[in-house]
């Protein structure tokens, strides 16, 4: 099983024993040349209004002092023979201020919790009853999530919710942007946009009322099977989030050493994590 993920844009936490390792995708499949019978495809265009909608969404996200978010997800995994499997899951965030959050990832195959207090990141596996910590981070949530995959080998689900509207998500890399149409997501009026960036196509349904994203669909070009990642988001921006909700309590879990993915191979050779 190649475990190809459909979300180079919106990173997922890989379901594996600590430390988590990111799956490396196969190179993109070459595009077939158009034949005389193939209809001509219009050149990619960037609709300024689509980019403006993305900017408004980023501003709406950055204006939130706190929020809770419940997402239902579907992730495509690709077998060695190219067959795709779609697995369902959930992602729940509680966020307070610029540097405190809790995220829980659940499916039939994994259960992970991550706590961040502006200083220490704690990664907890409730089913296996172990946890690991990374201390002395001392940075904002945005800064942590922007490079956690490369720096720590830890990938967060829906990380771009923290990066949209910041320099960490520049819009000048967008190769194509278009407005698809007005649609409803769980009964809420939204505007559907589609974007292309190097290696990934992605779509977002943005609420007319709040300018927050209500649904995402990401298609990875890193695998010839073109796996998808889909998330439907439900926001609660009114209920206050207390600091007490974001505190990790071991409750009998065993602490183990955290090993960044870059060092995992050496650690395995030595019999450690």
mmCIF file of C-alpha atoms in Angstrom:
data_model
loop_
_atom_site.group_PDB
_atom_site.id
_atom_site.type_symbol
_atom_site.label_atom_id
_atom_site.label_comp_id
_atom_site.label_asym_id
_atom_site.label_seq_id
_atom_site.Cartn_x
_atom_site.Cartn_y
_atom_site.Cartn_z
ATOM 1 C CA UNK A 1 0.000 0.000 0.000
ATOM 2 C CA UNK A 2 1.555 3.270 -1.109
ATOM 3 C CA UNK A 3 -0.343 5.333 1.471
ATOM 4 C CA UNK A 4 -0.434 8.174 -1.028
ATOM 5 C CA UNK A 5 -2.191 11.139 0.543
ATOM 6 C CA UNK A 6 -4.389 13.591 -1.225
ATOM 7 C CA UNK A 7 -3.335 16.647 0.721
ATOM 8 C CA UNK A 8 0.035 18.270 0.051
ATOM 9 C CA UNK A 9 -1.874 21.509 0.545
ATOM 10 C CA UNK A 10 -3.701 20.586 3.747
ATOM 11 C CA UNK A 11 -1.405 18.224 5.611
ATOM 12 C CA UNK A 12 -2.659 15.145 7.429
ATOM 13 C CA UNK A 13 -1.143 13.446 10.418
ATOM 14 C CA UNK A 14 0.062 10.044 9.230
ATOM 15 C CA UNK A 15 -1.337 7.060 11.133
ATOM 16 C CA UNK A 16 1.845 5.349 12.316
ATOM 17 C CA UNK A 17 3.685 4.746 15.620
ATOM 18 C CA UNK A 18 5.648 7.692 16.936
ATOM 19 C CA UNK A 19 7.452 9.348 15.280
ATOM 20 C CA UNK A 20 5.051 9.898 12.391
ATOM 21 C CA UNK A 21 6.587 9.797 8.956
ATOM 22 C CA UNK A 22 5.252 11.581 5.905
ATOM 23 C CA UNK A 23 4.544 9.390 2.912
ATOM 24 C CA UNK A 24 6.576 10.328 -0.125
ATOM 25 C CA UNK A 25 4.500 10.302 -3.271
ATOM 26 C CA UNK A 26 5.463 8.993 -6.675
ATOM 27 C CA UNK A 27 6.407 11.523 -9.353
ATOM 28 C CA UNK A 28 3.476 13.023 -11.243
ATOM 29 C CA UNK A 29 2.280 11.062 -14.239
ATOM 30 C CA UNK A 30 3.131 12.701 -17.576
ATOM 31 C CA UNK A 31 0.233 14.435 -19.238
ATOM 32 C CA UNK A 32 -0.971 12.806 -22.435
ATOM 33 C CA UNK A 33 -0.563 14.869 -25.567
ATOM 34 C CA UNK A 34 -3.821 16.119 -27.032
ATOM 35 C CA UNK A 35 -4.916 14.350 -30.187
ATOM 36 C CA UNK A 36 -6.680 15.944 -33.098
ATOM 37 C CA UNK A 37 -9.952 14.564 -31.736
ATOM 38 C CA UNK A 38 -9.398 16.031 -28.272
ATOM 39 C CA UNK A 39 -11.201 19.340 -27.667
ATOM 40 C CA UNK A 40 -8.882 22.256 -27.070
ATOM 41 C CA UNK A 41 -8.503 23.229 -23.427
ATOM 42 C CA UNK A 42 -8.473 26.907 -22.599
ATOM 43 C CA UNK A 43 -5.273 28.287 -21.130
ATOM 44 C CA UNK A 44 -5.234 28.565 -17.356
ATOM 45 C CA UNK A 45 -6.510 31.897 -16.069
ATOM 46 C CA UNK A 46 -6.457 33.587 -12.699
ATOM 47 C CA UNK A 47 -9.763 35.288 -11.910
ATOM 48 C CA UNK A 48 -8.985 38.305 -9.673
ATOM 49 C CA UNK A 49 -12.335 37.900 -7.895
ATOM 50 C CA UNK A 50 -11.475 34.308 -6.960
ATOM 51 C CA UNK A 51 -8.177 35.477 -5.487
ATOM 52 C CA UNK A 52 -9.994 38.329 -3.714
ATOM 53 C CA UNK A 53 -12.413 35.785 -2.190
ATOM 54 C CA UNK A 54 -9.418 33.814 -0.923
ATOM 55 C CA UNK A 55 -8.000 37.001 0.602
ATOM 56 C CA UNK A 56 -11.330 37.770 2.335
ATOM 57 C CA UNK A 57 -11.398 34.233 3.698
ATOM 58 C CA UNK A 58 -7.881 34.655 5.069
ATOM 59 C CA UNK A 59 -8.835 37.903 6.793
ATOM 60 C CA UNK A 60 -11.917 36.262 8.341
ATOM 61 C CA UNK A 61 -9.784 33.419 9.677
ATOM 62 C CA UNK A 62 -7.096 35.717 11.077
ATOM 63 C CA UNK A 63 -9.736 37.850 12.836
ATOM 64 C CA UNK A 64 -10.928 34.937 14.989
ATOM 65 C CA UNK A 65 -9.676 35.254 18.599
ATOM 66 C CA UNK A 66 -10.784 31.699 19.316
ATOM 67 C CA UNK A 67 -12.810 28.935 17.704
ATOM 68 C CA UNK A 68 -13.784 25.301 17.774
ATOM 69 C CA UNK A 69 -13.967 23.350 14.548
ATOM 70 C CA UNK A 70 -15.390 19.914 13.747
ATOM 71 C CA UNK A 71 -14.483 18.417 10.390
ATOM 72 C CA UNK A 72 -15.595 15.205 8.730
ATOM 73 C CA UNK A 73 -12.942 13.962 6.340
ATOM 74 C CA UNK A 74 -12.386 11.469 3.553
ATOM 75 C CA UNK A 75 -8.875 10.505 2.531
ATOM 76 C CA UNK A 76 -7.858 8.459 -0.500
ATOM 77 C CA UNK A 77 -5.128 5.864 0.026
ATOM 78 C CA UNK A 78 -3.595 4.172 -3.007
ATOM 79 C CA UNK A 79 -2.739 0.482 -3.190
ATOM 80 C CA UNK A 80 0.385 -0.748 -4.965
ATOM 81 C CA UNK A 81 -1.702 -1.685 -8.007
ATOM 82 C CA UNK A 82 -3.160 1.833 -8.216
ATOM 83 C CA UNK A 83 -6.553 1.039 -6.687
ATOM 84 C CA UNK A 84 -7.814 3.786 -4.378
ATOM 85 C CA UNK A 85 -9.405 3.301 -0.980
ATOM 86 C CA UNK A 86 -11.459 6.089 0.621
ATOM 87 C CA UNK A 87 -11.262 6.154 4.424
ATOM 88 C CA UNK A 88 -13.425 8.379 6.614
ATOM 89 C CA UNK A 89 -12.350 10.247 9.724
ATOM 90 C CA UNK A 90 -12.837 13.341 11.839
ATOM 91 C CA UNK A 91 -10.659 16.270 12.883
ATOM 92 C CA UNK A 92 -11.535 18.539 15.823
ATOM 93 C CA UNK A 93 -9.722 21.760 16.736
ATOM 94 C CA UNK A 94 -9.961 24.032 19.748
ATOM 95 C CA UNK A 95 -7.966 27.228 19.293
ATOM 96 C CA UNK A 96 -7.281 30.056 21.733
ATOM 97 C CA UNK A 97 -5.314 33.126 20.739
ATOM 98 C CA UNK A 98 -2.226 33.061 18.533
ATOM 99 C CA UNK A 99 -0.318 30.279 20.256
ATOM 100 C CA UNK A 100 -2.593 27.731 21.937
ATOM 101 C CA UNK A 101 -4.519 24.888 20.375
ATOM 102 C CA UNK A 102 -5.683 21.298 20.692
ATOM 103 C CA UNK A 103 -6.388 18.984 17.770
ATOM 104 C CA UNK A 104 -7.818 15.479 17.777
ATOM 105 C CA UNK A 105 -7.691 13.124 14.785
ATOM 106 C CA UNK A 106 -9.940 10.059 14.787
ATOM 107 C CA UNK A 107 -10.683 7.196 12.439
ATOM 108 C CA UNK A 108 -11.120 3.457 12.710
ATOM 109 C CA UNK A 109 -7.374 3.189 12.137
ATOM 110 C CA UNK A 110 -5.935 5.886 14.372
ATOM 111 C CA UNK A 111 -6.552 8.224 17.274
ATOM 112 C CA UNK A 112 -4.130 11.078 17.931
ATOM 113 C CA UNK A 113 -4.263 14.201 20.092
ATOM 114 C CA UNK A 114 -1.896 17.158 19.861
ATOM 115 C CA UNK A 115 -1.617 19.954 22.418
ATOM 116 C CA UNK A 116 0.322 23.188 22.003
ATOM 117 C CA UNK A 117 0.705 25.909 24.651
ATOM 118 C CA UNK A 118 3.090 28.265 22.875
ATOM 119 C CA UNK A 119 6.088 26.506 24.381
ATOM 120 C CA UNK A 120 5.594 22.729 24.311
ATOM 121 C CA UNK A 121 3.996 20.449 21.729
ATOM 122 C CA UNK A 122 2.593 17.209 23.160
ATOM 123 C CA UNK A 123 1.655 14.299 20.882
ATOM 124 C CA UNK A 124 -0.603 11.735 22.529
ATOM 125 C CA UNK A 125 -1.825 8.324 21.370
ATOM 126 C CA UNK A 126 -4.805 7.461 23.626
ATOM 127 C CA UNK A 127 -5.189 3.928 22.285
ATOM 128 C CA UNK A 128 -1.542 2.974 22.877
ATOM 129 C CA UNK A 129 -1.354 5.152 26.009
ATOM 130 C CA UNK A 130 1.910 6.891 25.232
ATOM 131 C CA UNK A 131 2.910 10.469 24.550
ATOM 132 C CA UNK A 132 5.922 12.499 23.490
ATOM 133 C CA UNK A 133 6.787 16.167 23.884
ATOM 134 C CA UNK A 134 8.807 18.744 21.976
ATOM 135 C CA UNK A 135 9.838 21.620 24.242
ATOM 136 C CA UNK A 136 11.298 25.102 23.826
ATOM 137 C CA UNK A 137 9.378 25.833 20.626
ATOM 138 C CA UNK A 138 8.311 29.304 21.793
ATOM 139 C CA UNK A 139 6.516 30.375 18.636
ATOM 140 C CA UNK A 140 3.048 31.152 17.377
ATOM 141 C CA UNK A 141 0.712 28.473 16.069
ATOM 142 C CA UNK A 142 1.167 29.858 12.554
ATOM 143 C CA UNK A 143 4.940 29.650 12.783
ATOM 144 C CA UNK A 144 4.792 26.140 14.214
ATOM 145 C CA UNK A 145 2.435 24.772 11.584
ATOM 146 C CA UNK A 146 4.234 26.448 8.684
ATOM 147 C CA UNK A 147 7.315 24.240 9.013
ATOM 148 C CA UNK A 148 6.410 21.470 11.445
ATOM 149 C CA UNK A 149 6.512 18.845 8.689
ATOM 150 C CA UNK A 150 10.069 19.658 7.635
ATOM 151 C CA UNK A 151 11.401 20.682 11.031
ATOM 152 C CA UNK A 152 9.785 18.058 13.240
ATOM 153 C CA UNK A 153 8.335 15.510 10.842
ATOM 154 C CA UNK A 154 4.862 16.179 12.300
ATOM 155 C CA UNK A 155 2.123 17.112 9.849
ATOM 156 C CA UNK A 156 -1.076 18.736 11.091
ATOM 157 C CA UNK A 157 -4.483 18.279 9.495
ATOM 158 C CA UNK A 158 -6.007 21.404 7.962
ATOM 159 C CA UNK A 159 -2.835 23.363 8.711
ATOM 160 C CA UNK A 160 -3.614 25.989 6.068
ATOM 161 C CA UNK A 161 -6.488 27.275 8.188
ATOM 162 C CA UNK A 162 -3.704 28.890 10.235
ATOM 163 C CA UNK A 163 -1.743 30.106 7.198
ATOM 164 C CA UNK A 164 -4.349 31.587 4.864
ATOM 165 C CA UNK A 165 -4.143 35.358 5.054
ATOM 166 C CA UNK A 166 -0.474 35.344 6.125
ATOM 167 C CA UNK A 167 2.823 35.508 4.207
ATOM 168 C CA UNK A 168 3.030 31.750 4.795
ATOM 169 C CA UNK A 169 0.436 31.277 2.054
ATOM 170 C CA UNK A 170 1.336 33.585 -0.853
ATOM 171 C CA UNK A 171 -1.275 33.889 -3.575
ATOM 172 C CA UNK A 172 1.241 34.613 -6.318
ATOM 173 C CA UNK A 173 1.957 30.877 -6.651
ATOM 174 C CA UNK A 174 -1.614 30.247 -7.829
ATOM 175 C CA UNK A 175 -1.568 29.166 -11.471
ATOM 176 C CA UNK A 176 -5.328 29.011 -12.020
ATOM 177 C CA UNK A 177 -8.274 30.446 -10.076
ATOM 178 C CA UNK A 178 -11.922 30.409 -11.036
ATOM 179 C CA UNK A 179 -15.409 30.812 -9.613
ATOM 180 C CA UNK A 180 -17.438 27.617 -10.091
ATOM 181 C CA UNK A 181 -20.837 28.713 -8.801
ATOM 182 C CA UNK A 182 -23.120 29.280 -5.826
ATOM 183 C CA UNK A 183 -23.875 26.117 -3.830
ATOM 184 C CA UNK A 184 -25.128 25.053 -0.406
ATOM 185 C CA UNK A 185 -23.097 23.067 2.112
ATOM 186 C CA UNK A 186 -25.213 21.628 4.924
ATOM 187 C CA UNK A 187 -27.869 24.160 4.026
ATOM 188 C CA UNK A 188 -25.526 27.167 4.184
ATOM 189 C CA UNK A 189 -25.084 29.379 1.118
ATOM 190 C CA UNK A 190 -21.526 29.264 -0.198
ATOM 191 C CA UNK A 191 -19.489 30.246 -3.226
ATOM 192 C CA UNK A 192 -17.446 27.468 -4.805
ATOM 193 C CA UNK A 193 -13.943 28.280 -6.105
ATOM 194 C CA UNK A 194 -11.292 26.116 -7.770
ATOM 195 C CA UNK A 195 -7.541 26.741 -7.704
ATOM 196 C CA UNK A 196 -4.393 25.149 -9.104
ATOM 197 C CA UNK A 197 -0.908 25.385 -7.655
ATOM 198 C CA UNK A 198 2.229 23.410 -8.520
ATOM 199 C CA UNK A 199 1.477 19.758 -7.778
ATOM 200 C CA UNK A 200 -2.062 20.203 -6.490
ATOM 201 C CA UNK A 201 -5.591 21.190 -7.502
ATOM 202 C CA UNK A 202 -7.896 22.339 -4.736
ATOM 203 C CA UNK A 203 -11.416 23.591 -4.295
ATOM 204 C CA UNK A 204 -13.011 25.546 -1.483
ATOM 205 C CA UNK A 205 -16.613 26.398 -0.645
ATOM 206 C CA UNK A 206 -16.663 29.750 1.202
ATOM 207 C CA UNK A 207 -19.615 30.844 3.341
ATOM 208 C CA UNK A 208 -21.502 33.882 2.055
ATOM 209 C CA UNK A 209 -22.307 34.913 5.629
ATOM 210 C CA UNK A 210 -18.990 34.474 7.436
ATOM 211 C CA UNK A 211 -16.397 34.180 4.624
ATOM 212 C CA UNK A 212 -15.085 31.074 6.409
ATOM 213 C CA UNK A 213 -14.379 27.859 4.463
ATOM 214 C CA UNK A 214 -17.149 25.271 4.743
ATOM 215 C CA UNK A 215 -15.749 22.532 2.533
ATOM 216 C CA UNK A 216 -12.423 21.629 0.927
ATOM 217 C CA UNK A 217 -11.412 19.178 -1.771
ATOM 218 C CA UNK A 218 -7.740 18.671 -2.595
ATOM 219 C CA UNK A 219 -6.381 16.534 -5.434
ATOM 220 C CA UNK A 220 -2.703 15.605 -5.324
ATOM 221 C CA UNK A 221 -0.613 15.365 -8.489
ATOM 222 C CA UNK A 222 2.183 13.621 -6.573
ATOM 223 C CA UNK A 223 0.667 10.234 -7.467
ATOM 224 C CA UNK A 224 -0.610 9.134 -10.904
ATOM 225 C CA UNK A 225 -3.804 7.908 -9.207
ATOM 226 C CA UNK A 226 -4.642 11.518 -8.251
ATOM 227 C CA UNK A 227 -5.861 10.814 -4.688
ATOM 228 C CA UNK A 228 -8.300 13.232 -3.040
ATOM 229 C CA UNK A 229 -8.725 14.657 0.434
ATOM 230 C CA UNK A 230 -12.108 16.118 1.364
ATOM 231 C CA UNK A 231 -13.174 17.903 4.543
ATOM 232 C CA UNK A 232 -16.512 19.429 5.504
ATOM 233 C CA UNK A 233 -16.108 22.020 8.257
ATOM 234 C CA UNK A 234 -18.482 23.101 11.024
ATOM 235 C CA UNK A 235 -17.428 26.206 12.948
ATOM 236 C CA UNK A 236 -18.285 27.516 16.399
ATOM 237 C CA UNK A 237 -16.787 30.971 16.773
ATOM 238 C CA UNK A 238 -19.070 32.146 19.597
ATOM 239 C CA UNK A 239 -18.371 29.721 22.425
ATOM 240 C CA UNK A 240 -15.370 30.781 24.487
ATOM 241 C CA UNK A 241 -12.424 28.374 24.586
ATOM 242 C CA UNK A 242 -10.783 28.160 28.011
ATOM 243 C CA UNK A 243 -7.089 27.514 28.556
ATOM 244 C CA UNK A 244 -8.034 24.582 30.774
ATOM 245 C CA UNK A 245 -9.499 22.744 27.772
ATOM 246 C CA UNK A 246 -6.104 22.790 26.077
ATOM 247 C CA UNK A 247 -4.056 21.307 28.926
ATOM 248 C CA UNK A 248 -2.619 17.823 28.431
ATOM 249 C CA UNK A 249 -3.143 15.386 31.308
ATOM 250 C CA UNK A 250 -1.273 12.052 31.020
ATOM 251 C CA UNK A 251 -3.903 10.021 32.945
ATOM 252 C CA UNK A 252 -1.611 7.011 33.116
ATOM 253 C CA UNK A 253 -0.018 7.372 29.675
ATOM 254 C CA UNK A 254 3.708 6.644 29.387
ATOM 255 C CA UNK A 255 6.101 9.293 28.117
ATOM 256 C CA UNK A 256 8.462 8.227 25.339
ATOM 257 C CA UNK A 257 11.198 10.074 23.496
ATOM 258 C CA UNK A 258 10.232 12.156 20.495
ATOM 259 C CA UNK A 259 12.428 11.509 17.458
ATOM 260 C CA UNK A 260 12.069 13.751 14.390
ATOM 261 C CA UNK A 261 11.428 11.828 11.188
ATOM 262 C CA UNK A 262 14.827 12.837 9.814
ATOM 263 C CA UNK A 263 16.432 10.888 12.657
ATOM 264 C CA UNK A 264 13.983 7.996 12.773
ATOM 265 C CA UNK A 265 16.066 5.704 10.574
ATOM 266 C CA UNK A 266 19.137 6.033 12.787
ATOM 267 C CA UNK A 267 17.020 5.557 15.907
ATOM 268 C CA UNK A 268 15.475 2.384 14.522
ATOM 269 C CA UNK A 269 18.934 0.994 13.810
ATOM 270 C CA UNK A 270 19.805 1.562 17.458
ATOM 271 C CA UNK A 271 16.596 0.005 18.672
ATOM 272 C CA UNK A 272 14.988 3.243 19.809
ATOM 273 C CA UNK A 273 12.135 5.405 18.645
#
